[in-house]
């Protein structure tokens, strides 16, 4: 990595050059005052060809689909695992809970590493870990080993779940991000949709271990795709985490000397600088004066060795949590995610215990939830971009991240009623066809909410998309962990009717949180940005 070098301005400006004068801030000292998402970079991923972008999208989508399917592929065969390994229902719950808590929180590590080392190395390391976990699960002989290996598998699977959204932010600009995220999220939703049916069919045909052999084979293909076909989308100039690391180097009393002998102290480089406009949109002149210093992104940057604290995952995590709008939307996302995992798990138990279904039919019914989620994801992404474009035009061409949340209002009216309907259909043991219809509708409306709020989280944290998504993963994984652990006791005590009526009330509260951010989010963000600018974070 590189120490930033200070050189005399070239006679012809280069796209990777940032002027350091009264009009433009140094990238090293940049915080929220610079449009960091549009800092000029070499080999800009947003300028790649359609074919290159599509290849990138397909690889991360496939990887995310397999990783997502790993979370619930065992659900239809839980009874088989319980019998074969002499396990209890509580221990089976722990295999799911262990997976969720690790999958939710380990992305903090992967995210921080990807903001320093790039996306590709993290993808490769995580894929290798996923393969190890899947192989061990296919061979395990005790439930305790299975719980431990599910945690290892989750640690490997979660990297792509967290970093893939940041990869999309790397290659797609804001105006098209909602649509592409909607398309992309069809993949991680297709995973949980086909996971149960694959797990059920493989378990009935070859035994429950076949599901984990299947995941192992898929991950080998994904590892080779990342190794051979994937081109890293990460550009450190557009990462606030990386810029902050460089800023610490500068402000640690290191002096950068220009060829003409002038000295720039890291403590002084940010003084007397006004807030810049979008760097890519500034007029470029054929030459600048000799005494103007520029900071260029040169091969010398590769010589800088960042310390271990520069990949500490917690500072970016706490920066995301320092903003009220982020915290509120993270809680809302976590509640939606916890609900869907509770629904998938308890629905499997209801179908097995009440309807007498075996693994394969259970997988077919759960497929309905995934089908609804896929359609909801694709359509909500397009609707989100459409609403954002109209509101931006009505606002004189200016947009705010909170405009993204307007599209979520459409689903707010329907999600709680659908959940209440499902609650009492299951409670009264109505024909399973009605359960299937309600699962489609619940999947459609719940993911409509989630897609809009996740896109908002990325838009509201420019330059920190990867830490933001990782923090979101932590929240949703932790809430899902709790929801899975309490699902069985609550289902046994309240029945499906009481359990999901209570969930409907929780989801109403979730919708109120989204509306709160829609009303207050912009002012909260402004306050946070001003505070961060003053503190230098």
PDB file of C-alpha atoms in Angstrom, residues 256-370:
ATOM      1  CA  UNK A 256       5.252  14.378   3.394  1.00  0.00           C
ATOM      2  CA  UNK A 257       7.877  16.265   1.434  1.00  0.00           C
ATOM      3  CA  UNK A 258       7.304  17.426  -2.103  1.00  0.00           C
ATOM      4  CA  UNK A 259      10.057  17.360  -4.760  1.00  0.00           C
ATOM      5  CA  UNK A 260      10.451  21.151  -4.537  1.00  0.00           C
ATOM      6  CA  UNK A 261      11.316  20.837  -0.846  1.00  0.00           C
ATOM      7  CA  UNK A 262       8.027  22.038   0.635  1.00  0.00           C
ATOM      8  CA  UNK A 263       6.711  20.213   3.686  1.00  0.00           C
ATOM      9  CA  UNK A 264       3.079  19.352   4.329  1.00  0.00           C
ATOM     10  CA  UNK A 265       2.233  18.415   7.928  1.00  0.00           C
ATOM     11  CA  UNK A 266      -0.700  16.080   8.361  1.00  0.00           C
ATOM     12  CA  UNK A 267      -2.119  18.413  11.019  1.00  0.00           C
ATOM     13  CA  UNK A 268      -2.109  21.324   8.585  1.00  0.00           C
ATOM     14  CA  UNK A 269      -3.182  19.656   5.381  1.00  0.00           C
ATOM     15  CA  UNK A 270      -6.859  19.994   6.222  1.00  0.00           C
ATOM     16  CA  UNK A 271      -6.765  23.665   7.324  1.00  0.00           C
ATOM     17  CA  UNK A 272      -8.479  26.525   5.535  1.00  0.00           C
ATOM     18  CA  UNK A 273     -10.225  24.270   3.075  1.00  0.00           C
ATOM     19  CA  UNK A 274     -13.760  24.851   1.935  1.00  0.00           C
ATOM     20  CA  UNK A 275     -16.236  22.081   1.277  1.00  0.00           C
ATOM     21  CA  UNK A 276     -15.753  20.711  -2.222  1.00  0.00           C
ATOM     22  CA  UNK A 277     -18.282  19.761  -4.803  1.00  0.00           C
ATOM     23  CA  UNK A 278     -18.388  16.443  -6.587  1.00  0.00           C
ATOM     24  CA  UNK A 279     -14.786  15.933  -7.697  1.00  0.00           C
ATOM     25  CA  UNK A 280     -15.695  14.247 -10.964  1.00  0.00           C
ATOM     26  CA  UNK A 281     -17.896  17.183 -11.926  1.00  0.00           C
ATOM     27  CA  UNK A 282     -15.308  19.909 -11.362  1.00  0.00           C
ATOM     28  CA  UNK A 283     -13.930  21.557 -14.496  1.00  0.00           C
ATOM     29  CA  UNK A 284     -10.460  20.342 -15.284  1.00  0.00           C
ATOM     30  CA  UNK A 285      -7.881  22.759 -16.644  1.00  0.00           C
ATOM     31  CA  UNK A 286      -4.986  21.857 -18.873  1.00  0.00           C
ATOM     32  CA  UNK A 287      -2.478  23.071 -16.320  1.00  0.00           C
ATOM     33  CA  UNK A 288      -2.091  24.362 -12.799  1.00  0.00           C
ATOM     34  CA  UNK A 289       0.515  26.576 -11.221  1.00  0.00           C
ATOM     35  CA  UNK A 290       3.841  25.138 -10.204  1.00  0.00           C
ATOM     36  CA  UNK A 291       3.385  25.913  -6.534  1.00  0.00           C
ATOM     37  CA  UNK A 292       0.108  23.950  -6.327  1.00  0.00           C
ATOM     38  CA  UNK A 293       0.537  20.644  -4.545  1.00  0.00           C
ATOM     39  CA  UNK A 294      -1.465  17.618  -5.534  1.00  0.00           C
ATOM     40  CA  UNK A 295      -1.949  14.279  -3.921  1.00  0.00           C
ATOM     41  CA  UNK A 296      -1.859  11.505  -6.450  1.00  0.00           C
ATOM     42  CA  UNK A 297      -2.750   7.868  -6.220  1.00  0.00           C
ATOM     43  CA  UNK A 298       0.496   6.273  -7.371  1.00  0.00           C
ATOM     44  CA  UNK A 299       1.995   2.798  -7.180  1.00  0.00           C
ATOM     45  CA  UNK A 300       3.864   4.037  -4.096  1.00  0.00           C
ATOM     46  CA  UNK A 301       0.645   3.723  -2.110  1.00  0.00           C
ATOM     47  CA  UNK A 302       1.133  -0.026  -2.142  1.00  0.00           C
ATOM     48  CA  UNK A 303       4.181   0.380   0.107  1.00  0.00           C
ATOM     49  CA  UNK A 304       2.185   1.638   3.089  1.00  0.00           C
ATOM     50  CA  UNK A 305       1.671  -1.058   5.715  1.00  0.00           C
ATOM     51  CA  UNK A 306      -1.405  -0.335   7.787  1.00  0.00           C
ATOM     52  CA  UNK A 307      -1.393  -1.425  11.418  1.00  0.00           C
ATOM     53  CA  UNK A 308      -3.764  -3.963  12.958  1.00  0.00           C
ATOM     54  CA  UNK A 309      -5.893  -1.163  14.348  1.00  0.00           C
ATOM     55  CA  UNK A 310      -6.635  -0.067  10.805  1.00  0.00           C
ATOM     56  CA  UNK A 311      -8.663  -3.235  10.281  1.00  0.00           C
ATOM     57  CA  UNK A 312     -10.262  -3.086  13.695  1.00  0.00           C
ATOM     58  CA  UNK A 313     -13.942  -3.753  12.856  1.00  0.00           C
ATOM     59  CA  UNK A 314     -15.360  -1.884  15.812  1.00  0.00           C
ATOM     60  CA  UNK A 315     -14.613   1.787  14.956  1.00  0.00           C
ATOM     61  CA  UNK A 316     -16.564   1.561  11.650  1.00  0.00           C
ATOM     62  CA  UNK A 317     -19.278  -0.351  13.522  1.00  0.00           C
ATOM     63  CA  UNK A 318     -19.591   2.350  16.162  1.00  0.00           C
ATOM     64  CA  UNK A 319     -19.535   5.104  13.540  1.00  0.00           C
ATOM     65  CA  UNK A 320     -22.578   3.537  11.904  1.00  0.00           C
ATOM     66  CA  UNK A 321     -24.262   3.219  15.304  1.00  0.00           C
ATOM     67  CA  UNK A 322     -23.441   6.828  16.201  1.00  0.00           C
ATOM     68  CA  UNK A 323     -26.145   7.987  13.785  1.00  0.00           C
ATOM     69  CA  UNK A 324     -29.718   7.777  15.057  1.00  0.00           C
ATOM     70  CA  UNK A 325     -31.181   7.230  11.595  1.00  0.00           C
ATOM     71  CA  UNK A 326     -28.953   4.174  11.148  1.00  0.00           C
ATOM     72  CA  UNK A 327     -29.840   2.667  14.522  1.00  0.00           C
ATOM     73  CA  UNK A 328     -33.576   2.997  13.964  1.00  0.00           C
ATOM     74  CA  UNK A 329     -33.470   1.493  10.477  1.00  0.00           C
ATOM     75  CA  UNK A 330     -31.158  -1.305  11.673  1.00  0.00           C
ATOM     76  CA  UNK A 331     -33.685  -2.287  14.332  1.00  0.00           C
ATOM     77  CA  UNK A 332     -36.455  -2.283  11.726  1.00  0.00           C
ATOM     78  CA  UNK A 333     -34.411  -4.482   9.366  1.00  0.00           C
ATOM     79  CA  UNK A 334     -33.539  -6.862  12.183  1.00  0.00           C
ATOM     80  CA  UNK A 335     -37.188  -7.309  13.141  1.00  0.00           C
ATOM     81  CA  UNK A 336     -38.174  -8.189   9.570  1.00  0.00           C
ATOM     82  CA  UNK A 337     -35.306 -10.665   9.316  1.00  0.00           C
ATOM     83  CA  UNK A 338     -36.023 -12.239  12.707  1.00  0.00           C
ATOM     84  CA  UNK A 339     -39.676 -12.645  11.750  1.00  0.00           C
ATOM     85  CA  UNK A 340     -38.919 -14.460   8.491  1.00  0.00           C
ATOM     86  CA  UNK A 341     -36.525 -16.908  10.166  1.00  0.00           C
ATOM     87  CA  UNK A 342     -39.007 -17.610  12.949  1.00  0.00           C
ATOM     88  CA  UNK A 343     -41.707 -18.159  10.320  1.00  0.00           C
ATOM     89  CA  UNK A 344     -39.598 -20.579   8.264  1.00  0.00           C
ATOM     90  CA  UNK A 345     -38.576 -22.629  11.295  1.00  0.00           C
ATOM     91  CA  UNK A 346     -41.969 -22.836  13.008  1.00  0.00           C
ATOM     92  CA  UNK A 347     -43.780 -23.479   9.720  1.00  0.00           C
ATOM     93  CA  UNK A 348     -41.606 -26.580   9.260  1.00  0.00           C
ATOM     94  CA  UNK A 349     -42.642 -27.797  12.733  1.00  0.00           C
ATOM     95  CA  UNK A 350     -46.331 -27.096  12.056  1.00  0.00           C
ATOM     96  CA  UNK A 351     -46.267 -28.967   8.758  1.00  0.00           C
ATOM     97  CA  UNK A 352     -44.456 -31.922  10.319  1.00  0.00           C
ATOM     98  CA  UNK A 353     -46.428 -32.167  13.577  1.00  0.00           C
ATOM     99  CA  UNK A 354     -49.903 -31.017  12.557  1.00  0.00           C
ATOM    100  CA  UNK A 355     -50.126 -31.917   8.880  1.00  0.00           C
ATOM    101  CA  UNK A 356     -47.845 -34.972   9.034  1.00  0.00           C
ATOM    102  CA  UNK A 357     -45.660 -33.826   6.135  1.00  0.00           C
ATOM    103  CA  UNK A 358     -42.241 -35.333   5.419  1.00  0.00           C
ATOM    104  CA  UNK A 359     -39.099 -33.508   4.311  1.00  0.00           C
ATOM    105  CA  UNK A 360     -39.875 -33.046   0.610  1.00  0.00           C
ATOM    106  CA  UNK A 361     -43.484 -31.733   0.975  1.00  0.00           C
ATOM    107  CA  UNK A 362     -42.294 -29.353   3.708  1.00  0.00           C
ATOM    108  CA  UNK A 363     -39.707 -28.004   1.283  1.00  0.00           C
ATOM    109  CA  UNK A 364     -42.388 -27.480  -1.365  1.00  0.00           C
ATOM    110  CA  UNK A 365     -44.580 -25.463   0.999  1.00  0.00           C
ATOM    111  CA  UNK A 366     -41.665 -23.315   2.206  1.00  0.00           C
ATOM    112  CA  UNK A 367     -40.823 -22.659  -1.442  1.00  0.00           C
ATOM    113  CA  UNK A 368     -43.905 -20.428  -1.529  1.00  0.00           C
ATOM    114  CA  UNK A 369     -42.298 -18.036   0.955  1.00  0.00           C
ATOM    115  CA  UNK A 370     -39.238 -17.810  -1.273  1.00  0.00           C
TER     116      UNK A 370
END
